[in-house]
Every structure is written in structure tokens, then in C-alpha cells.
Amino acid sequence: MVTQSPTLGGPTALAPRPVISPRRDAFRRLRRNRLALMGGVIVVILLVIAVFGPALAPWHYRVQDLEALRANGNRPLPPLSPGHLLGTDQLGRDLFSRLLDGAQISMSVAIVVQLVVLAIGVPIGAAAGWFGGRLDNYLMRFTDVVYAFPDLLFIILLSVVFQATPIGEAMDGLLLIFIAIGLTAWVTMARLVRGQVLSLKESEFVEAARAIGVSDRKIVTRHLLPNAIGPVIVAVTLGIPSAILAEATLSFIGIGIQSPRASWGSLIDDGSRWIQSEPHLVIFPSLALAIALASYTFLGDGLRDALDPKLRSRQ
Amino acid sequence: MLGYRAGRLDPMIDPRMDEAPLVEAEGLKVHFPIVSGILQRRTGSIRAVDGVTFAIARKETLGLVGESGCGKSTLGRALIRLRDATDGHVRFEGRELADLSGRELRRMRRRMQIIFQDPFGSLDPRMTVGAIVAEPIETHRLARGRAKEERVRELLTLVGLDPAFTSRYPHEFSGGQRQRIGVARALAVEPGFIVCDEPISALDISIQGQILNLLMDLRERLGLTYLFISHDLAAVRHISDRVGVMYLGRLVEIGPSSAAYTSPAHPYTRALLSAVPVPDPAVERRRRRVILVGDVPSPADPPPGCRFHTRCWLYERLGRPEDCRLVEPELRSVNGDHAAACHYAERAMHSDLGVVETALEAERP
Amino acid sequence: MTRPELVEISTREGARLAAQLADDADRHDRRLLHVQDLSTYFFTPGGAVHAVDEVSFDLDYGETLGLVGESGSGKTVTALSIARLVAEPPGRIVSGEVIFDGIDLLRLSREEMRLVRGRKIGFVFQDPMTSLNPTLTVGRQIGESARTHLGLSRAAAARHAADLLGTVGIPRARDRLGDYPHQFSGGMRQRVMIAIALACQPMLLIADEPTTALDVTIQAQIMELLRSLSREFRTAVILITHDLGLAAGMCQRVSVMYAGRIVESGVVDDIFERPRMPYTAALLDSRARLDIEPGGRLRTIEGLPPDLLDPAAECRFAPRCPHRRGICLEREPDMTPRPSAGDGHTARCWGTEPGGWIP
């Protein structure tokens, strides 16, 4: 009955070439993006510094080199002073060492805040998008309320209320600040995830999975999450600079990091008092902050381009 | 042929040839709520499918035509319960689909499948072709390990793809090839009924014929029943035994393809046929056509009486009879199993508007 | 009282313009557009994509030409190249000439070209929603081009816009001038696009898949409108479409494109009744059609179009052609006349050249 039929029999040709998975393709395109590659390298260096920096630092962040300070007439040492590459502050503390220590704080902000953002934003966004209807409405209105609440006020309130609790005391009070920042920052993530889930839920391949009889749980884990993860990674990467900036801002206005520890933000704050006579105290921490922010942003932009399915290379 | 084993993929040959239809819809309605405001109040509904009754016999292909927004895709999805019916019945092999539990429904999915329009959107971009075609096999635990892989290769061969493609990703394929992957996935569960939702509309012309041929070959080989949804009237006639025409959520005409295309009994069908361009300049110059005025009204607020009367040429020609505005016509037989929902169906049939004379292919130069 | 079988066309401006165009026609022979060896490449990291490769054709005043082909055949890029609308980079018109109404468009400055584009060449694109500005009323958008190019006053432009909306068959035109694009349906938006394109009474209207996004009954309305407008105003039209049926009903002449090349050209009846290029024949056969009794398999074209990145020297259709012979894979044929068919019928095929093997 079945004879040779050209459509069924003739496999349509496809030139032999190595199989390219979407992930490998994205990685290849990321590598081609110079700026993103540079950002990535600097981010890795920053992470290494955050972990090992304090151990590698020539001085402990709170040790005062009083001798050198006295020798300089009780004025902060300028950069390239012997033993102090970037000079010291007005108390004789080594600026380079304090920057290295600050890196640790900035990187922990990055991680803790984004963990909080993921832990709250992803489930709320996913639930709103997947279940839809009334639940979606309630969750999104709640999100709107959080979004509309002044961030700074919220963080200050939170740090005052929880100051005396174990969370308030952990990590010199920093953990509380980080969590507070995270609690204001998850909103964007929730909206992003909701949008992703909504559009993926309506996509034909999810409909095809439902038509096949795949269970809801499997649809979420096999189809929705793997496809939503790209934009989430991008959002996390691009959210890091604003978290670092938020911490710096808080430290600058005096909330957050407690002396003698210093983050880049509080270093800028301290230095700003000497900006006329000792500009290096502002310039170096600002430079460190700017480089970190730019690196994360370049990396994030690069990831976005690399993970964008519309730009996926066909060759 | 190429690893194809007839015994496994040919389960649908039923010696009983029983009379009961495979799929039935009765008074089927699918409405979508229109919600507005922050309180998400329901302010109305889109009546995508609004009271449709028909049946599809085993091994039959029913074509469904109509313009966008007429409800044909929603109807197709409701038939396999990818959309829940607002009202009315859908029976598959005599069983009421709405009564099935989640588990029973998932099991029922083995018998009914769907092929989608968009060959780019219907395949998960992060899964390999092998994983895509294997998913239904795993879901229904039809085969495991080596047997599963063998089966995937067999399915790819069946739809005309190289079985060595299993480790590739959808983005490496052309539109036509992706559509074949979608067909392979639908066939993996050995269904009896497949809803083909605009399966060729997104493809290039030279590829459309390939997919149409493939669907016809598979139908013959596996004894499949199709609901073939398309706005391409010529393609629908080519593949269908019977044709249904939808307008604003209602079935306005249904009948054997030959009858529906040579003596359409609904003015809308004639207008649709008129609008289809024919690639023969001589025919184009000769044919008598009617061009509808205006747009399709909103399915949220269909006109009273006959839904088509606001654009109907016959209504105008008959001097705007009152009953068209007041009474909604029911689908009624005009000749055996050829039925139309028009008060003046007999008048509509006696016209040559829209109809294209056909030449046998052999007679063409 | 609506009369469903007729699409009303206002003829007020028509007569005047037709007379003017007739004068123009006498001045410059009958030829409005002469495209010679036009090539447009897209420069990608992987190399130059020959999207349009040595395309030549002519268009007379008031004539309708169909540019037919599948996606990727280069038909849209050809049209964009004529109007110099190709995005640069990555695209670039690498060679050729486009003589429009006696002027080589490729030699004009940007500013001069802009004037030609608004004044003498009108464009209608596939998707009316993205080509209309959602924040401006349609009255403004139609009037704008008349004001810039014809120097009309605001009031005169508004009157002109109302006339045009009426001409393209929008009911209660005057009342709808203040409406925004989203307040129109898809078909009505396309009518608005056509009104904008006609605002300065161009000599050439380029319609790029103008009905692909629309339903068939709406498509029929738009085609009827284009047909009567081109007749009324004697506007030449280039209709770009993948639908051979549309070309058959609309055009006087048809050029078929494949893989960046024109592969067959001729009067519409010749092309459809006696195609001399196997690709054209295959395209006609590969689709179900209403005028042929259904039954059996469709003849299909196997395989895929070639990669236009450094195309091979062979006939570009040869790898998919059922009639190919050795020579087809060695050298690409030129567009040559087919005297056995009608006048001016040319094709790019060794097999149908005099003495060829395809009957």
C-alpha cells in the first residue's frame, strides 16, 4: 500500500554543522561583546577581592598609622606615600585597605539584596502570572502599594524597628540594611516574572504541552522556568548596581555601615569633608564605585543581548 | 519504508466502521469575559463561539473556514478541551469532555491532538527536537530508554525529517521543517483526531503544498480524522470532505465540499469565495464577484437577527426583509446534509456569484 | 443607502490629474520607471548577502506591475531600494540605476530624494498599525504631506484630507479626521495609509504586501480600491505580493523574483498561462486553487531557497528544479526573450531558451 512518496520519504536536507544549544549560542555571543566581556572580568576580579581582599590588604581597615600621620603634620597622607599606595584618611587609616574591605561590603550587598529580590519577587510574580484572575489582581495591587511607598522611609523605619533584634545586629547591622533594600527592590522582579509567565503561558508551545497532557507542575518546571530564566538573570545583574548604589547612598547619609568599618559610600561621605584639601579621599572610592557599577551594567546589557531569542544567530 | 513499522503506527483501522461520530458539538458556546477597572468587574463578554452544533465522523476531514475573529480557532480548541465550554456539549467517542476529571482528561489527550499555526512559537526553543517529540511519549509512558529513542526517530522519518536531527534545536530549522516537527509531536501519542489550526498559513507558498501533502498522506496511512481550520478556502477544499463556514461565532453553512463550493447556500460563503483571488487572469476577468462593504462587527455585540445582515448583499438585493433583522436563522438543510443558516438560502443558491468554475488539472495547458 | 457591490470613488481630482499625467506621458515617452542592474547587498559579519542582485525592469505611466516572490526573494528590498529606503548600514545599494520620470534617483542628494519620495512616490506597507503614528490624528497625518510638499494651508490641507478619506472609501470622512489610528479597523487603517500615500497625487504607488495582514473580504475591498484608484488617477502601481492570485487580478505585467533575481517577466496572461521558468510553474502548482478540481497531491518544490551569502554561479533554482541538466549547475542563464510566448516575455532558464529541452 505504501509506495515511495516524496514528502514522506525524502528527508529535507540540513547542512551538517555542530549542534548549537541556545545556551552555548548565548555564551558565544556574550564573548563577542567586548564591553560585556570586560565588565564580566572586572566583576570576577571584584568578587575575588571581596573574598580575599581583607586578607591581602597591607593594613587592617581600622589600624591607624599614627606615626606617619604625625610626620605629615596630622594631615591625611597623599597617594603614593611610602606604605600607603592611595594615602590615608585624617585618622591615618590606609585608604587602599579600606577600599578593599569596602569591596566586600558592596559585593555582599549585591548578593544578599538579589537573594531577597529573587526569594520574594519570583514566587509572587510567578503565582500572579500563572494563576491570574483575582489572585493576580491582589498580588499586583500589593506590589503597586510597595512600589509607591517611599523606599528611604521604609528602610529607615525598618532599621529602627529591628535594630535590637538578632537580625538587626548581624553583620554589624548591615544584614538588616541589605534585607531592607531587598524588600523595596523585589517589585520590579515580580512584575518582570509575571510578564514572562503571562506571555509564556499563552505561548503555543505551552498550549502544545497542555494538549499532550503534561501536568501543570511539569509545564512550569520544564517549559516556563527554563524560558523565563534569561530575563531574570539579566534583571539580577542589572539590579546589582542599583543595590550597591542604594547602600552607598544610605551610608552617605549616615544610615547603615557603622564606623570604623567603611563601605564605599561612607568613604565618599567621610572624604567629602576634606574634598577641598584632600580630593583623593573622594576620588578613589568614587572611582571604585563607578567602575563596579559600570562593570555590572555592561555585563547585564551584554547578557540581555546574548539571551535575547530574537537576536539568536542562525549561522 | 525507513524504519516505519506499520503495525505500531496503524492502530486506527476499525473493522466495525461504526456509525457514531467521533466528535460532536452541541449548542457549544465559548464566551470570554471582558473585565475592566481595578475591581476586575465583568462588563461584557466576547462571544467567540456562540451556539454551534455539528459532528465529525471517523476518518473524515471537516474543513472550517472564516475570517479572523469568527471563532474557528476557539472552536477547534474547545473540541479537544484546550478551552472550557461556557455552555453546550462536546462529546468525543460519545464521552462528555466536560465531565472528565483532570486525570481522565490527560489520558484522553492520547486520542486527540492539535497542530498549531505558528511553527516558530509552537516549539519550546530550549528543548532539542528529540526532547520535543519524546515529551508526549514520556508523559503517557508509551516507551522508555532505547525504545523511546527508536520511536522518536521513527516519527521524524514518518514526517519526512532526517532522524539524525534529534539533538538539534528548533531555531536551526526552516518554517516547513518546524511544522513537520510539530506534526511528529502530535502523532507521537497515536491520536485518532487532530485539530489542524491554520497549519499552513504561516508558511511560504512553496512549502504550504508540502505540508498539505504530508497531512493527506498521514491521514490515509494512519486513518486520521481532522478538523482542518484555515482561512485559505482553496486549501480547505483540497483536503476536506466537508466544509463548515463560520461568521461571528456561528456556523452559517456546512456541507460536502463539492456542494459548498459549487452551490453555496449562504450569502456569506459566496462573498468569501468571491474574495479569494485565483491565479488565472482570464478567470479573474470573467468571474462575477461580490465585494462586502464594511468590517466584521464586534463579537462582543453581534447584530440582532441574522448576524450577517449588516454586510449582506442578498439582504440589500431582496429589499431588506424584516425577518433578517429580527429573527436569527437556524442552520437548516437545503439539500441532504448541506445546511445553511439563512432565511433565503434557496435564493442564495440560485446565483453564480463567487463560484469559480473548475477545470480538471489534466485540461490545463 | 449602502450599495455593497460598488466601492465609490470620488473623481473630482481624477480628471484633472489624468490630463496632467497624460501630458507628462507624452513628454517622457511612456516610461515612468526604468530600473537597470540594481543590486542591494546587506553586509553582515558573515559576508555580503546579495538580497537584490542585478534586477532590471521597466514600468510605464499608469501601469500596474506585480513583483511576485516568496519571503526572502528580494521583492521588498527591491522596492525599498527604488525609494532609497534601505537601512544603511547594514544594507547598501551597490550598483545599478533607477531612472524615475527621467531622473536617476540613485544620484540625488538625500534632501532631493526626500522630496521625490513624498511628492512623487507613495508607499503602502503591510502593517498599517506600525506605519501610522499612533499619537497623531489621521487628519494631521494625511494633511501633513500635502502641507509640506504642496504648500497647502492648514485649512486647505484639512479639506484635502477629508476629500482623500472619502476617495479611499471611509464613510463620514469629515467626521473622522480627528480620530486616531487605533479607532480604525485594520482594513480602514490600510485605507488611511493609501490616502496618505495618495496625498500628493504621486506618479507611482508602491504597495508592499498591502493586504497580507487582512482578511480575504477586506483584502478584496482594498484591491478593488487600488484598482479603481490607479485607473482614475492613472497612478502607476508596483504591487509586491507572495500571492499569485492577487497579481493575476490586479496587474498588467508581472515579474517573478527568486533568490534576489528576477527570473521571469511578462504580460500577466503569458506568465500565468505559459510560464517559461520552472519556478513560476512550480509556484502556480504548489498551492491549492479554486479554479482547479481538487484531488490528489499537490506538486511541491522540494528543498529550500539558496543562501544568498555569496551565491553560487549556477542557476539559483537549479538545486530544486525537476528539469535541471548539467549546464544549469555550471552557468546561470540570463534573462532572455521567449518569442514563442507573448511580446516582451523574458525568462531566466536554459531549458526554455530556443532549442531547450523543456516544451
GROMACS .gro file of C-alpha atoms in nm, chain C:
model
  359
  681MET     CA    1  -2.807   5.378   0.131
  682THR     CA    2  -2.512   5.146   0.101
  683ARG     CA    3  -2.456   4.963  -0.222
  684PRO     CA    4  -2.248   4.664  -0.129
  685GLU     CA    5  -2.138   4.573  -0.477
  686LEU     CA    6  -1.978   4.906  -0.550
  687VAL     CA    7  -1.690   5.088  -0.398
  688GLU     CA    8  -1.742   5.455  -0.452
  689ILE     CA    9  -1.457   5.662  -0.584
  690SER     CA   10  -1.452   6.037  -0.595
  691THR     CA   11  -1.344   6.151  -0.938
  692ARG     CA   12  -1.315   6.523  -0.881
  693GLU     CA   13  -0.939   6.540  -0.876
  694GLY     CA   14  -0.908   6.242  -1.100
  695ALA     CA   15  -0.989   6.404  -1.432
  696ARG     CA   16  -0.754   6.696  -1.378
  697LEU     CA   17  -0.470   6.471  -1.276
  698ALA     CA   18  -0.526   6.227  -1.554
  699ALA     CA   19  -0.491   6.509  -1.804
  700GLN     CA   20  -0.175   6.631  -1.639
  701LEU     CA   21  -0.029   6.283  -1.635
  702ALA     CA   22  -0.116   6.233  -1.998
  703ASP     CA   23   0.095   6.541  -2.075
  704ASP     CA   24   0.378   6.403  -1.868
  705ALA     CA   25   0.348   6.077  -2.051
  706ASP     CA   26   0.386   6.246  -2.386
  707ARG     CA   27   0.691   6.432  -2.267
  708HIS     CA   28   0.887   6.133  -2.150
  709ASP     CA   29   0.781   5.859  -2.378
  710ARG     CA   30   0.559   5.620  -2.183
  711ARG     CA   31   0.817   5.501  -1.942
  712LEU     CA   32   0.787   5.615  -1.582
  713LEU     CA   33   1.048   5.393  -1.423
  714HIS     CA   34   1.350   5.219  -1.562
  715VAL     CA   35   1.547   5.001  -1.323
  716GLN     CA   36   1.874   4.866  -1.457
  717ASP     CA   37   2.103   4.614  -1.289
  718LEU     CA   38   2.004   4.721  -0.942
  719SER     CA   39   2.194   4.537  -0.670
  720THR     CA   40   2.148   4.579  -0.298
  721TYR     CA   41   2.362   4.387  -0.055
  722PHE     CA   42   2.342   4.353   0.320
  723PHE     CA   43   2.679   4.347   0.486
  724THR     CA   44   2.676   4.107   0.781
  725PRO     CA   45   2.962   3.972   0.992
  726GLY     CA   46   2.938   3.654   0.785
  727GLY     CA   47   2.972   3.832   0.449
  728ALA     CA   48   2.764   4.018   0.194
  729VAL     CA   49   2.407   3.893   0.147
  730HIS     CA   50   2.303   3.952  -0.213
  731ALA     CA   51   1.943   4.045  -0.132
  732VAL     CA   52   1.883   4.207  -0.470
  733ASP     CA   53   2.112   4.101  -0.750
  734GLU     CA   54   2.115   4.284  -1.084
  735VAL     CA   55   1.745   4.343  -1.107
  736SER     CA   56   1.613   4.520  -1.414
  737PHE     CA   57   1.259   4.614  -1.513
  738ASP     CA   58   1.050   4.893  -1.662
  739LEU     CA   59   0.722   5.045  -1.564
  740ASP     CA   60   0.501   5.260  -1.785
  741TYR     CA   61   0.291   5.553  -1.673
  742GLY     CA   62  -0.030   5.428  -1.514
  743GLU     CA   63   0.075   5.067  -1.537
  744THR     CA   64   0.042   4.809  -1.259
  745LEU     CA   65   0.334   4.574  -1.218
  746GLY     CA   66   0.329   4.275  -0.986
  747LEU     CA   67   0.652   4.183  -0.813
  748VAL     CA   68   0.586   3.828  -0.701
  749GLY     CA   69   0.800   3.602  -0.488
  750GLU     CA   70   0.834   3.418  -0.161
  751SER     CA   71   0.975   3.569   0.155
  752GLY     CA   72   1.343   3.638   0.114
  753SER     CA   73   1.324   3.661  -0.264
  754GLY     CA   74   1.422   4.028  -0.255
  755LYS     CA   75   1.096   4.183  -0.370
  756THR     CA   76   1.061   4.416  -0.073
  757VAL     CA   77   1.427   4.516  -0.079
  758THR     CA   78   1.389   4.597  -0.448
  759ALA     CA   79   1.104   4.835  -0.370
  760LEU     CA   80   1.289   4.990  -0.077
  761SER     CA   81   1.593   5.038  -0.298
  762ILE     CA   82   1.390   5.225  -0.559
  763ALA     CA   83   1.274   5.467  -0.291
  764ARG     CA   84   1.619   5.460  -0.128
  765LEU     CA   85   1.469   5.343   0.200
  766VAL     CA   86   1.712   5.057   0.261
  767ALA     CA   87   1.859   5.079   0.610
  768GLU     CA   88   2.225   5.176   0.584
  769PRO     CA   89   2.409   5.002   0.739
  770PRO     CA   90   2.380   4.705   0.709
  771GLY     CA   91   2.231   4.746   0.362
  772ARG     CA   92   2.376   4.934   0.066
  773ILE     CA   93   2.274   4.979  -0.296
  774VAL     CA   94   2.596   4.866  -0.458
  775SER     CA   95   2.519   4.927  -0.823
  776GLY     CA   96   2.259   5.000  -1.086
  777GLU     CA   97   2.041   5.288  -1.191
  778VAL     CA   98   1.685   5.383  -1.114
  779ILE     CA   99   1.554   5.629  -1.370
  780PHE     CA  100   1.227   5.767  -1.244
  781ASP     CA  101   1.047   6.018  -1.461
  782GLY     CA  102   1.376   6.099  -1.632
  783ILE     CA  103   1.586   6.137  -1.315
  784ASP     CA  104   1.837   5.887  -1.178
  785LEU     CA  105   1.720   5.853  -0.819
  786LEU     CA  106   2.045   5.695  -0.705
  787ARG     CA  107   2.229   6.019  -0.788
  788LEU     CA  108   2.000   6.251  -0.594
  789SER     CA  109   2.101   6.404  -0.263
  790ARG     CA  110   1.919   6.290   0.047
  791GLU     CA  111   1.715   6.608   0.053
  792GLU     CA  112   1.615   6.583  -0.313
  793MET     CA  113   1.525   6.220  -0.263
  794ARG     CA  114   1.304   6.308   0.031
  795LEU     CA  115   1.106   6.543  -0.192
  796VAL     CA  116   1.063   6.280  -0.462
  797ARG     CA  117   0.955   6.024  -0.206
  798GLY     CA  118   0.679   6.231  -0.054
  799ARG     CA  119   0.570   6.405  -0.371
  800LYS     CA  120   0.603   6.152  -0.649
  801ILE     CA  121   0.628   5.808  -0.491
  802GLY     CA  122   0.374   5.690  -0.238
  803PHE     CA  123   0.421   5.388  -0.014
  804VAL     CA  124   0.172   5.144   0.139
  805PHE     CA  125   0.319   4.889   0.376
  806GLN     CA  126   0.199   4.557   0.506
  807ASP     CA  127   0.122   4.660   0.859
  808PRO     CA  128  -0.080   4.981   0.874
  809MET     CA  129  -0.060   4.994   1.253
  810THR     CA  130   0.315   5.032   1.266
  811SER     CA  131   0.336   5.270   0.973
  812LEU     CA  132   0.088   5.515   1.120
  813ASN     CA  133   0.182   5.743   1.406
  814PRO     CA  134  -0.046   5.645   1.695
  815THR     CA  135  -0.026   5.985   1.862
  816LEU     CA  136  -0.145   6.197   1.567
  817THR     CA  137  -0.495   6.219   1.425
  818VAL     CA  138  -0.536   6.072   1.080
  819GLY     CA  139  -0.636   6.415   0.952
  820ARG     CA  140  -0.297   6.555   1.058
  821GLN     CA  141  -0.111   6.262   0.907
  822ILE     CA  142  -0.284   6.285   0.573
  823GLY     CA  143  -0.264   6.664   0.563
  824GLU     CA  144   0.099   6.676   0.672
  825SER     CA  145   0.246   6.556   0.349
  826ALA     CA  146   0.016   6.780   0.145
  827ARG     CA  147   0.127   7.076   0.354
  828THR     CA  148   0.498   7.008   0.323
  829HIS     CA  149   0.502   6.910  -0.041
  830LEU     CA  150   0.214   7.106  -0.190
  831GLY     CA  151   0.239   7.405   0.044
  832LEU     CA  152  -0.128   7.394   0.135
  833SER     CA  153  -0.260   7.600   0.425
  834ARG     CA  154  -0.383   7.424   0.734
  835ALA     CA  155  -0.747   7.466   0.633
  836ALA     CA  156  -0.682   7.360   0.275
  837ALA     CA  157  -0.489   7.056   0.397
  838ALA     CA  158  -0.782   6.956   0.618
  839ARG     CA  159  -1.021   6.986   0.325
  840HIS     CA  160  -0.781   6.787   0.112
  841ALA     CA  161  -0.755   6.519   0.380
  842ALA     CA  162  -1.133   6.492   0.402
  843ASP     CA  163  -1.155   6.454   0.024
  844LEU     CA  164  -0.891   6.184   0.028
  845LEU     CA  165  -1.057   5.991   0.310
  846GLY     CA  166  -1.377   5.998   0.110
  847THR     CA  167  -1.188   5.887  -0.200
  848VAL     CA  168  -1.049   5.580  -0.026
  849GLY     CA  169  -1.399   5.486   0.086
  850ILE     CA  170  -1.412   5.583   0.450
  851PRO     CA  171  -1.768   5.671   0.542
  852ARG     CA  172  -1.836   6.007   0.712
  853ALA     CA  173  -1.485   6.115   0.618
  854ARG     CA  174  -1.513   6.468   0.753
  855ASP     CA  175  -1.612   6.345   1.099
  856ARG     CA  176  -1.326   6.101   1.119
  857LEU     CA  177  -1.039   6.343   1.055
  858GLY     CA  178  -0.998   6.393   1.429
  859ASP     CA  179  -0.979   6.021   1.505
  860TYR     CA  180  -0.659   5.838   1.596
  861PRO     CA  181  -0.534   5.529   1.411
  862HIS     CA  182  -0.640   5.288   1.685
  863GLN     CA  183  -1.000   5.397   1.635
  864PHE     CA  184  -0.996   5.239   1.289
  865SER     CA  185  -1.019   4.871   1.200
  866GLY     CA  186  -0.733   4.700   1.013
  867GLY     CA  187  -0.894   4.748   0.673
  868MET     CA  188  -0.984   5.109   0.744
  869ARG     CA  189  -0.629   5.179   0.862
  870GLN     CA  190  -0.496   5.045   0.535
  871ARG     CA  191  -0.734   5.285   0.358
  872VAL     CA  192  -0.589   5.566   0.565
  873MET     CA  193  -0.239   5.457   0.459
  874ILE     CA  194  -0.348   5.467   0.098
  875ALA     CA  195  -0.495   5.813   0.150
  876ILE     CA  196  -0.161   5.931   0.291
  877ALA     CA  197   0.026   5.773   0.002
  878LEU     CA  198  -0.204   5.949  -0.245
  879ALA     CA  199  -0.200   6.284  -0.066
  880CYS     CA  200   0.035   6.444  -0.319
  881GLN     CA  201  -0.103   6.253  -0.615
  882PRO     CA  202   0.214   6.057  -0.676
  883MET     CA  203   0.301   5.909  -1.013
  884LEU     CA  204   0.400   5.581  -0.853
  885LEU     CA  205   0.243   5.390  -0.568
  886ILE     CA  206   0.446   5.110  -0.419
  887ALA     CA  207   0.222   4.867  -0.228
  888ASP     CA  208   0.424   4.616  -0.029
  889GLU     CA  209   0.202   4.321   0.068
  890PRO     CA  210  -0.076   4.570   0.141
  891THR     CA  211  -0.332   4.306   0.233
  892THR     CA  212  -0.128   4.027   0.388
  893ALA     CA  213  -0.238   4.123   0.739
  894LEU     CA  214  -0.604   4.147   0.639
  895ASP     CA  215  -0.891   3.905   0.595
  896VAL     CA  216  -0.991   3.798   0.246
  897THR     CA  217  -1.309   4.002   0.227
  898ILE     CA  218  -1.120   4.310   0.341
  899GLN     CA  219  -0.838   4.223   0.102
  900ALA     CA  220  -1.090   4.222  -0.181
  901GLN     CA  221  -1.208   4.569  -0.078
  902ILE     CA  222  -0.857   4.710  -0.069
  903MET     CA  223  -0.764   4.554  -0.402
  904GLU     CA  224  -1.078   4.693  -0.561
  905LEU     CA  225  -0.987   5.032  -0.421
  906LEU     CA  226  -0.631   5.017  -0.553
  907ARG     CA  227  -0.755   4.905  -0.892
  908SER     CA  228  -1.004   5.186  -0.930
  909LEU     CA  229  -0.766   5.447  -0.791
  910SER     CA  230  -0.492   5.353  -1.033
  911ARG     CA  231  -0.745   5.370  -1.315
  912GLU     CA  232  -0.894   5.702  -1.201
  913PHE     CA  233  -0.570   5.882  -1.130
  914ARG     CA  234  -0.354   5.691  -1.375
  915THR     CA  235  -0.112   5.619  -1.094
  916ALA     CA  236   0.141   5.351  -1.173
  917VAL     CA  237   0.148   5.078  -0.910
  918ILE     CA  238   0.411   4.827  -0.808
  919LEU     CA  239   0.225   4.555  -0.620
  920ILE     CA  240   0.456   4.341  -0.411
  921THR     CA  241   0.294   4.015  -0.314
  922HIS     CA  242   0.353   3.649  -0.249
  923ASP     CA  243   0.003   3.574  -0.373
  924LEU     CA  244  -0.003   3.492  -0.742
  925GLY     CA  245  -0.379   3.522  -0.739
  926LEU     CA  246  -0.366   3.887  -0.638
  927ALA     CA  247  -0.119   3.962  -0.913
  928ALA     CA  248  -0.339   3.784  -1.166
  929GLY     CA  249  -0.636   4.003  -1.082
  930MET     CA  250  -0.453   4.333  -1.038
  931CYS     CA  251  -0.158   4.362  -1.269
  932GLN     CA  252  -0.092   4.417  -1.636
  933ARG     CA  253   0.258   4.279  -1.609
  934VAL     CA  254   0.427   4.050  -1.360
  935SER     CA  255   0.788   3.992  -1.262
  936VAL     CA  256   0.865   3.683  -1.060
  937MET     CA  257   1.157   3.703  -0.817
  938TYR     CA  258   1.359   3.418  -0.673
  939ALA     CA  259   1.668   3.439  -0.454
  940GLY     CA  260   1.743   3.802  -0.528
  941ARG     CA  261   1.689   3.777  -0.904
  942ILE     CA  262   1.403   3.842  -1.138
  943VAL     CA  263   1.356   3.504  -1.305
  944GLU     CA  264   1.060   3.572  -1.530
  945SER     CA  265   0.882   3.880  -1.662
  946GLY     CA  266   0.593   3.931  -1.894
  947VAL     CA  267   0.236   4.026  -1.956
  948VAL     CA  268   0.010   3.877  -1.693
  949ASP     CA  269  -0.166   3.630  -1.925
  950ASP     CA  270   0.164   3.494  -2.058
  951ILE     CA  271   0.307   3.443  -1.713
  952PHE     CA  272   0.006   3.254  -1.585
  953GLU     CA  273  -0.087   3.061  -1.896
  954ARG     CA  274   0.254   2.984  -2.030
  955PRO     CA  275   0.519   3.019  -1.762
  956ARG     CA  276   0.864   2.975  -1.914
  957MET     CA  277   1.057   2.938  -1.593
  958PRO     CA  278   1.010   2.614  -1.397
  959TYR     CA  279   0.999   2.808  -1.070
  960THR     CA  280   0.697   3.009  -1.181
  961ALA     CA  281   0.525   2.692  -1.299
  962ALA     CA  282   0.602   2.516  -0.972
  963LEU     CA  283   0.474   2.810  -0.770
  964LEU     CA  284   0.147   2.800  -0.962
  965ASP     CA  285   0.112   2.429  -0.900
  966SER     CA  286   0.222   2.414  -0.539
  967ARG     CA  287  -0.086   2.573  -0.396
  968ALA     CA  288  -0.443   2.453  -0.389
  969ARG     CA  289  -0.654   2.679  -0.610
  970LEU     CA  290  -1.022   2.733  -0.654
  971ASP     CA  291  -1.022   2.702  -1.031
  972ILE     CA  292  -0.883   2.350  -1.032
  973GLU     CA  293  -1.076   2.044  -0.929
  974PRO     CA  294  -0.922   1.925  -0.603
  975GLY     CA  295  -0.787   1.578  -0.567
  976GLY     CA  296  -0.458   1.408  -0.524
  977ARG     CA  297  -0.130   1.551  -0.422
  978LEU     CA  298  -0.009   1.900  -0.490
  979ARG     CA  299   0.310   1.929  -0.688
  980THR     CA  300   0.562   2.069  -0.448
  981ILE     CA  301   0.900   2.232  -0.469
  982GLU     CA  302   1.142   2.028  -0.262
  983GLY     CA  303   1.425   2.182  -0.067
  984LEU     CA  304   1.487   2.540   0.034
  985PRO     CA  305   1.595   2.858  -0.144
  986PRO     CA  306   1.973   2.903  -0.161
  987ASP     CA  307   2.180   3.101   0.082
  988LEU     CA  308   2.229   3.449  -0.061
  989LEU     CA  309   2.566   3.484   0.108
  990ASP     CA  310   2.795   3.458  -0.193
  991PRO     CA  311   2.553   3.270  -0.417
  992ALA     CA  312   2.699   3.008  -0.649
  993ALA     CA  313   2.746   3.064  -1.021
  994GLU     CA  314   2.475   2.814  -1.109
  995CYS     CA  315   2.111   2.886  -1.185
  996ARG     CA  316   1.975   2.969  -0.841
  997PHE     CA  317   1.674   2.747  -0.882
  998ALA     CA  318   1.874   2.455  -1.022
  999PRO     CA  319   1.913   2.262  -0.694
 1000ARG     CA  320   1.533   2.243  -0.662
 1001CYS     CA  321   1.446   2.223  -1.029
 1002PRO     CA  322   1.296   1.899  -1.163
 1003HIS     CA  323   1.410   1.984  -1.518
 1004ARG     CA  324   1.772   2.069  -1.447
 1005ARG     CA  325   2.056   1.947  -1.662
 1006GLY     CA  326   2.431   1.979  -1.643
 1007ILE     CA  327   2.452   2.330  -1.782
 1008CYS     CA  328   2.213   2.461  -1.514
 1009LEU     CA  329   2.467   2.376  -1.246
 1010GLU     CA  330   2.754   2.530  -1.441
 1011ARG     CA  331   2.635   2.869  -1.550
 1012GLU     CA  332   2.347   3.094  -1.461
 1013PRO     CA  333   2.129   3.184  -1.761
 1014ASP     CA  334   2.047   3.545  -1.849
 1015MET     CA  335   1.702   3.693  -1.881
 1016THR     CA  336   1.630   3.627  -2.247
 1017PRO     CA  337   1.320   3.677  -2.463
 1018ARG     CA  338   1.082   3.390  -2.520
 1019PRO     CA  339   0.947   3.465  -2.868
 1020SER     CA  340   0.733   3.154  -2.855
 1021ALA     CA  341   0.532   3.323  -2.581
 1022GLY     CA  342   0.391   3.672  -2.593
 1023ASP     CA  343   0.565   4.000  -2.661
 1024GLY     CA  344   0.817   4.112  -2.402
 1025HIS     CA  345   0.812   3.781  -2.222
 1026THR     CA  346   1.154   3.706  -2.077
 1027ALA     CA  347   1.278   3.425  -1.858
 1028ARG     CA  348   1.598   3.308  -1.694
 1029CYS     CA  349   1.615   2.941  -1.789
 1030TRP     CA  350   1.837   2.728  -2.012
 1031GLY     CA  351   1.561   2.475  -2.058
 1032THR     CA  352   1.311   2.708  -2.224
 1033GLU     CA  353   1.559   2.901  -2.439
 1034PRO     CA  354   1.523   2.834  -2.811
 1035GLY     CA  355   1.641   2.477  -2.858
 1036GLY     CA  356   1.595   2.400  -2.489
 1037TRP     CA  357   1.459   2.075  -2.353
 1038ILE     CA  358   1.151   2.200  -2.169
 1039PRO     CA  359   0.848   2.204  -2.403
   0.00000   0.00000   0.00000
